[in-house]
mmCIF file of C-alpha atoms in Angstrom:
data_model
loop_
_atom_site.group_PDB
_atom_site.id
_atom_site.type_symbol
_atom_site.label_atom_id
_atom_site.label_comp_id
_atom_site.label_asym_id
_atom_site.label_seq_id
_atom_site.Cartn_x
_atom_site.Cartn_y
_atom_site.Cartn_z
ATOM 1 C CA MET A 1 0.000 0.000 0.000
ATOM 2 C CA ASN A 2 1.412 3.338 -1.092
ATOM 3 C CA ILE A 3 1.054 6.226 1.394
ATOM 4 C CA GLN A 4 1.463 9.812 0.235
ATOM 5 C CA PHE A 5 1.697 13.048 2.206
ATOM 6 C CA ASN A 6 0.615 16.070 0.173
ATOM 7 C CA GLN A 7 1.290 19.371 1.964
ATOM 8 C CA VAL A 8 0.210 17.897 5.300
ATOM 9 C CA MET A 9 0.543 20.258 8.262
ATOM 10 C CA PRO A 10 -0.822 19.350 11.711
ATOM 11 C CA THR A 11 -2.619 22.329 13.220
ATOM 12 C CA PRO A 12 -0.581 22.314 16.493
ATOM 13 C CA LEU A 13 2.684 22.397 14.511
ATOM 14 C CA ALA A 14 1.752 25.094 12.008
ATOM 15 C CA SER A 15 3.531 27.845 13.966
ATOM 16 C CA ILE A 16 6.812 25.892 14.142
ATOM 17 C CA SER A 17 9.487 26.290 11.485
ATOM 18 C CA HIS A 18 10.003 23.127 9.425
ATOM 19 C CA GLY A 19 12.896 22.539 7.031
ATOM 20 C CA THR A 20 12.656 21.802 3.341
ATOM 21 C CA GLU A 21 13.415 18.129 4.090
ATOM 22 C CA SER A 22 10.491 17.820 6.502
ATOM 23 C CA ILE A 23 7.447 15.843 5.416
ATOM 24 C CA TRP A 24 5.317 18.531 7.098
ATOM 25 C CA GLY A 25 4.172 21.057 4.516
ATOM 26 C CA ASN A 26 5.879 19.218 1.659
ATOM 27 C CA SER A 27 5.324 16.083 -0.402
ATOM 28 C CA ALA A 28 6.576 12.682 0.721
ATOM 29 C CA THR A 29 5.836 9.067 -0.139
ATOM 30 C CA LEU A 30 6.071 5.934 1.998
ATOM 31 C CA GLU A 31 6.999 3.384 -0.640
ATOM 32 C CA PRO A 32 5.462 -0.086 -0.211
ATOM 33 C CA GLY A 33 7.710 -2.617 1.504
ATOM 34 C CA LYS A 34 10.383 -0.063 2.461
ATOM 35 C CA LYS A 35 12.035 0.203 5.877
ATOM 36 C CA ILE A 36 12.078 3.845 6.857
ATOM 37 C CA LEU A 37 13.643 5.822 9.692
ATOM 38 C CA LEU A 38 11.680 8.952 10.600
ATOM 39 C CA ASN A 39 14.130 11.220 12.361
ATOM 40 C CA ALA A 40 13.077 14.232 14.427
ATOM 41 C CA SER A 41 13.933 16.161 17.566
ATOM 42 C CA SER A 42 11.432 16.498 20.417
ATOM 43 C CA GLY A 43 8.368 18.564 19.606
ATOM 44 C CA LYS A 44 8.538 18.082 15.846
ATOM 45 C CA GLY A 45 5.572 15.713 15.712
ATOM 46 C CA LYS A 46 6.702 12.066 15.854
ATOM 47 C CA SER A 47 3.663 10.952 17.838
ATOM 48 C CA THR A 48 1.474 13.308 15.802
ATOM 49 C CA PHE A 49 2.751 11.581 12.653
ATOM 50 C CA SER A 50 1.924 8.128 14.033
ATOM 51 C CA MET A 51 -1.582 9.064 15.126
ATOM 52 C CA THR A 52 -2.299 11.052 11.954
ATOM 53 C CA VAL A 53 -1.185 8.369 9.489
ATOM 54 C CA PHE A 54 -3.192 5.860 11.565
ATOM 55 C CA GLY A 55 -6.306 8.015 11.099
ATOM 56 C CA ILE A 56 -6.797 8.930 14.762
ATOM 57 C CA ARG A 57 -5.868 12.601 14.538
ATOM 58 C CA LYS A 58 -7.691 14.671 11.967
ATOM 59 C CA ASP A 59 -6.495 18.184 12.903
ATOM 60 C CA TYR A 60 -4.319 18.838 9.864
ATOM 61 C CA SER A 61 -4.396 20.569 6.495
ATOM 62 C CA GLY A 62 -3.334 18.914 3.253
ATOM 63 C CA LYS A 63 -3.993 15.306 2.253
ATOM 64 C CA ILE A 64 -2.845 11.836 3.248
ATOM 65 C CA LEU A 65 -3.529 9.271 0.542
ATOM 66 C CA TYR A 66 -3.610 5.498 0.784
ATOM 67 C CA ASP A 67 -3.241 4.173 -2.767
ATOM 68 C CA ASN A 68 -4.362 7.579 -4.102
ATOM 69 C CA ARG A 69 -7.447 7.756 -1.886
ATOM 70 C CA ASP A 70 -7.823 10.511 0.730
ATOM 71 C CA ILE A 71 -8.030 8.866 4.158
ATOM 72 C CA ARG A 72 -10.629 11.432 5.233
ATOM 73 C CA SER A 73 -13.070 9.632 2.934
ATOM 74 C CA PHE A 74 -12.851 6.266 4.705
ATOM 75 C CA SER A 75 -15.903 5.010 6.554
ATOM 76 C CA THR A 76 -15.735 3.541 10.058
ATOM 77 C CA ASP A 77 -15.978 0.030 8.622
ATOM 78 C CA GLU A 78 -13.127 0.749 6.230
ATOM 79 C CA TRP A 79 -10.950 1.986 9.100
ATOM 80 C CA VAL A 80 -11.706 -1.190 11.047
ATOM 81 C CA GLU A 81 -10.495 -3.274 8.108
ATOM 82 C CA ILE A 82 -7.408 -1.100 7.607
ATOM 83 C CA ARG A 83 -6.387 -1.257 11.276
ATOM 84 C CA GLN A 84 -6.936 -4.994 11.451
ATOM 85 C CA ARG A 85 -5.220 -5.992 8.218
ATOM 86 C CA LYS A 86 -3.205 -3.165 6.644
ATOM 87 C CA ILE A 87 -1.564 -0.969 9.289
ATOM 88 C CA ALA A 88 -0.225 -2.102 12.661
ATOM 89 C CA THR A 89 1.289 0.237 15.210
ATOM 90 C CA VAL A 90 3.222 0.581 18.437
ATOM 91 C CA PHE A 91 2.152 3.832 20.084
ATOM 92 C CA GLN A 92 4.628 5.763 22.217
ATOM 93 C CA ASP A 93 2.348 5.331 25.237
ATOM 94 C CA LEU A 94 1.864 1.640 24.234
ATOM 95 C CA GLN A 95 -1.903 1.576 25.018
ATOM 96 C CA LEU A 96 -1.843 -1.808 26.713
ATOM 97 C CA PHE A 97 -4.700 -2.847 28.972
ATOM 98 C CA HIS A 98 -2.897 -2.677 32.309
ATOM 99 C CA LYS A 99 -5.410 -4.732 34.272
ATOM 100 C CA LEU A 100 -5.283 -7.571 31.744
ATOM 101 C CA THR A 101 -2.485 -10.103 31.628
ATOM 102 C CA VAL A 102 0.117 -10.274 28.893
ATOM 103 C CA ALA A 103 -1.720 -13.303 27.487
ATOM 104 C CA GLU A 104 -5.056 -11.488 27.486
ATOM 105 C CA ASN A 105 -3.611 -8.398 25.774
ATOM 106 C CA LEU A 106 -2.018 -10.472 23.033
ATOM 107 C CA LEU A 107 -4.778 -13.005 22.469
ATOM 108 C CA LEU A 108 -7.446 -10.282 22.433
ATOM 109 C CA LYS A 109 -5.603 -8.643 19.528
ATOM 110 C CA ASN A 110 -4.827 -11.900 17.766
ATOM 111 C CA HIS A 111 -8.417 -13.161 17.892
ATOM 112 C CA LEU A 112 -9.456 -10.323 15.563
ATOM 113 C CA THR A 113 -7.695 -12.012 12.644
ATOM 114 C CA ASP A 114 -6.267 -15.292 14.026
ATOM 115 C CA HIS A 115 -2.990 -14.289 12.425
ATOM 116 C CA LYS A 116 -0.813 -16.279 14.837
ATOM 117 C CA THR A 117 -1.222 -19.453 16.848
ATOM 118 C CA GLU A 118 -0.928 -19.188 20.613
ATOM 119 C CA GLN A 119 2.326 -21.139 20.431
ATOM 120 C CA GLU A 120 3.751 -18.692 17.898
ATOM 121 C CA ILE A 121 2.903 -15.819 20.237
ATOM 122 C CA ARG A 122 4.528 -17.616 23.166
ATOM 123 C CA ASN A 123 7.597 -18.227 21.014
ATOM 124 C CA MET A 124 7.888 -14.525 20.219
ATOM 125 C CA LEU A 125 7.710 -13.688 23.912
ATOM 126 C CA ALA A 126 10.389 -16.297 24.595
ATOM 127 C CA GLU A 127 12.599 -14.775 21.899
ATOM 128 C CA LEU A 128 12.327 -11.449 23.746
ATOM 129 C CA GLU A 129 12.846 -13.183 27.118
ATOM 130 C CA ILE A 130 9.477 -12.280 28.641
ATOM 131 C CA ASP A 131 7.584 -15.557 28.206
ATOM 132 C CA HIS A 132 7.605 -15.943 32.011
ATOM 133 C CA LYS A 133 5.270 -12.905 32.172
ATOM 134 C CA TRP A 134 2.468 -14.698 30.266
ATOM 135 C CA ASN A 135 0.038 -14.555 33.205
ATOM 136 C CA ALA A 136 1.248 -11.269 34.698
ATOM 137 C CA PRO A 137 -0.918 -8.128 34.520
ATOM 138 C CA CYS A 138 0.680 -5.682 32.104
ATOM 139 C CA GLY A 139 0.456 -2.889 34.668
ATOM 140 C CA LEU A 140 2.969 -4.719 36.878
ATOM 141 C CA LEU A 141 5.608 -5.005 34.153
ATOM 142 C CA SER A 142 8.547 -2.645 33.759
ATOM 143 C CA MET A 143 8.372 -0.155 30.896
ATOM 144 C CA GLY A 144 10.914 -2.167 28.931
ATOM 145 C CA GLN A 145 8.849 -5.322 29.355
ATOM 146 C CA GLN A 146 5.697 -3.439 28.354
ATOM 147 C CA GLN A 147 7.409 -2.183 25.197
ATOM 148 C CA ARG A 148 8.305 -5.735 24.237
ATOM 149 C CA VAL A 149 4.703 -6.864 24.808
ATOM 150 C CA ALA A 150 3.429 -3.976 22.672
ATOM 151 C CA ILE A 151 5.830 -4.913 19.870
ATOM 152 C CA VAL A 152 4.660 -8.537 19.934
ATOM 153 C CA ARG A 153 1.032 -7.353 19.983
ATOM 154 C CA SER A 154 1.605 -5.248 16.853
ATOM 155 C CA LEU A 155 2.808 -8.378 15.067
ATOM 156 C CA CYS A 156 -0.341 -10.340 15.931
ATOM 157 C CA GLN A 157 -2.101 -9.191 12.769
ATOM 158 C CA PRO A 158 -1.502 -9.021 9.014
ATOM 159 C CA PHE A 159 -0.221 -5.640 7.813
ATOM 160 C CA HIS A 160 1.222 -3.726 4.883
ATOM 161 C CA TRP A 161 2.775 -1.117 7.172
ATOM 162 C CA LEU A 162 4.062 -1.176 10.741
ATOM 163 C CA ILE A 163 4.257 2.247 12.412
ATOM 164 C CA LEU A 164 6.611 2.311 15.417
ATOM 165 C CA ASP A 165 6.757 5.413 17.618
ATOM 166 C CA GLU A 166 10.083 5.287 19.520
ATOM 167 C CA PRO A 167 9.554 1.573 20.246
ATOM 168 C CA PHE A 168 12.931 1.002 21.937
ATOM 169 C CA SER A 169 13.075 4.047 24.224
ATOM 170 C CA HIS A 170 13.095 1.914 27.409
ATOM 171 C CA LEU A 171 15.240 -0.919 26.054
ATOM 172 C CA ASP A 172 18.959 -1.517 26.287
ATOM 173 C CA GLU A 173 21.088 -2.235 23.228
ATOM 174 C CA ARG A 174 20.758 -6.005 23.479
ATOM 175 C CA ASN A 175 16.964 -6.016 23.750
ATOM 176 C CA SER A 176 16.598 -3.332 21.089
ATOM 177 C CA LEU A 177 18.522 -5.510 18.646
ATOM 178 C CA LYS A 178 16.388 -8.542 19.516
ATOM 179 C CA CYS A 179 13.196 -6.567 18.936
ATOM 180 C CA PHE A 180 14.454 -5.078 15.677
ATOM 181 C CA SER A 181 15.417 -8.535 14.403
ATOM 182 C CA MET A 182 11.889 -9.786 15.084
ATOM 183 C CA ILE A 183 10.271 -6.734 13.478
ATOM 184 C CA ASN A 184 12.502 -7.044 10.425
ATOM 185 C CA ARG A 185 11.733 -10.736 10.038
ATOM 186 C CA GLU A 186 7.974 -10.325 10.392
ATOM 187 C CA CYS A 187 7.948 -7.461 7.869
ATOM 188 C CA ASP A 188 9.906 -9.574 5.392
ATOM 189 C CA LYS A 189 7.413 -12.435 5.821
ATOM 190 C CA GLN A 190 4.548 -10.138 4.872
ATOM 191 C CA HIS A 191 6.476 -8.107 2.264
ATOM 192 C CA ALA A 192 5.545 -5.147 4.459
ATOM 193 C CA GLY A 193 7.259 -1.879 5.244
ATOM 194 C CA PHE A 194 7.795 -0.069 8.522
ATOM 195 C CA VAL A 195 8.322 3.476 9.737
ATOM 196 C CA LEU A 196 10.356 3.762 12.924
ATOM 197 C CA THR A 197 10.467 7.162 14.605
ATOM 198 C CA SER A 198 13.606 8.194 16.460
ATOM 199 C CA LEU A 199 15.033 11.259 18.204
ATOM 200 C CA ASP A 200 18.242 11.067 16.201
ATOM 201 C CA ASP A 201 20.067 9.280 13.414
ATOM 202 C CA ASP A 202 19.826 5.704 14.673
ATOM 203 C CA ASN A 203 22.517 3.831 12.801
ATOM 204 C CA ARG A 204 22.149 0.571 14.696
ATOM 205 C CA PHE A 205 19.705 -0.842 12.167
ATOM 206 C CA PRO A 206 19.555 -1.032 8.354
ATOM 207 C CA TYR A 207 16.981 1.214 6.660
ATOM 208 C CA ASP A 208 16.111 1.735 3.018
ATOM 209 C CA TYR A 209 15.876 5.495 3.502
ATOM 210 C CA GLU A 210 15.296 8.263 6.038
ATOM 211 C CA LEU A 211 12.615 10.909 6.313
ATOM 212 C CA LYS A 212 12.602 13.957 8.557
ATOM 213 C CA LEU A 213 10.020 16.017 10.412
#
């Protein structure tokens, strides 16, 4: 799925100066299947980007197009289908259900499409060394553990694009590399692309190209 930004400017960011390389106020394309780093300093709109491209925030001028169709034209039912099968995300605030267990958070998401088996989900947790938290309420996990759960949850669905808003901010180098390896592998399986937002030039991982805010 091709995603285009045509002169998009979020209302809260309109008074801030943006460079000629910024996707805000200019034209930019997220090419299908590409692995993209979205680099920006604090306050430039990384979370705004994630929530806008996901169709949650609508306070912007310009147009965002999915395969040449303005996302403002999508019905509620169309958004349900898109969010279940075309775009997955890891929000900066994670949006886990804190009173539910890790298992309940993951299986609740997976049951929408039955994309993974329970054993596959357990295996992903084991790969990230948090399988022992299967029955633990998410609210009792550390932030780093919660980030890993949120990453696994985002992979419990089919997708064309995976939008990741600073997904490794509470992880050390070792766990960041483990998570990136899993993300990369799952995207390759689905011939999908991802956009990973970062505060700086993150050279730890291979990207096809970089965009700026």
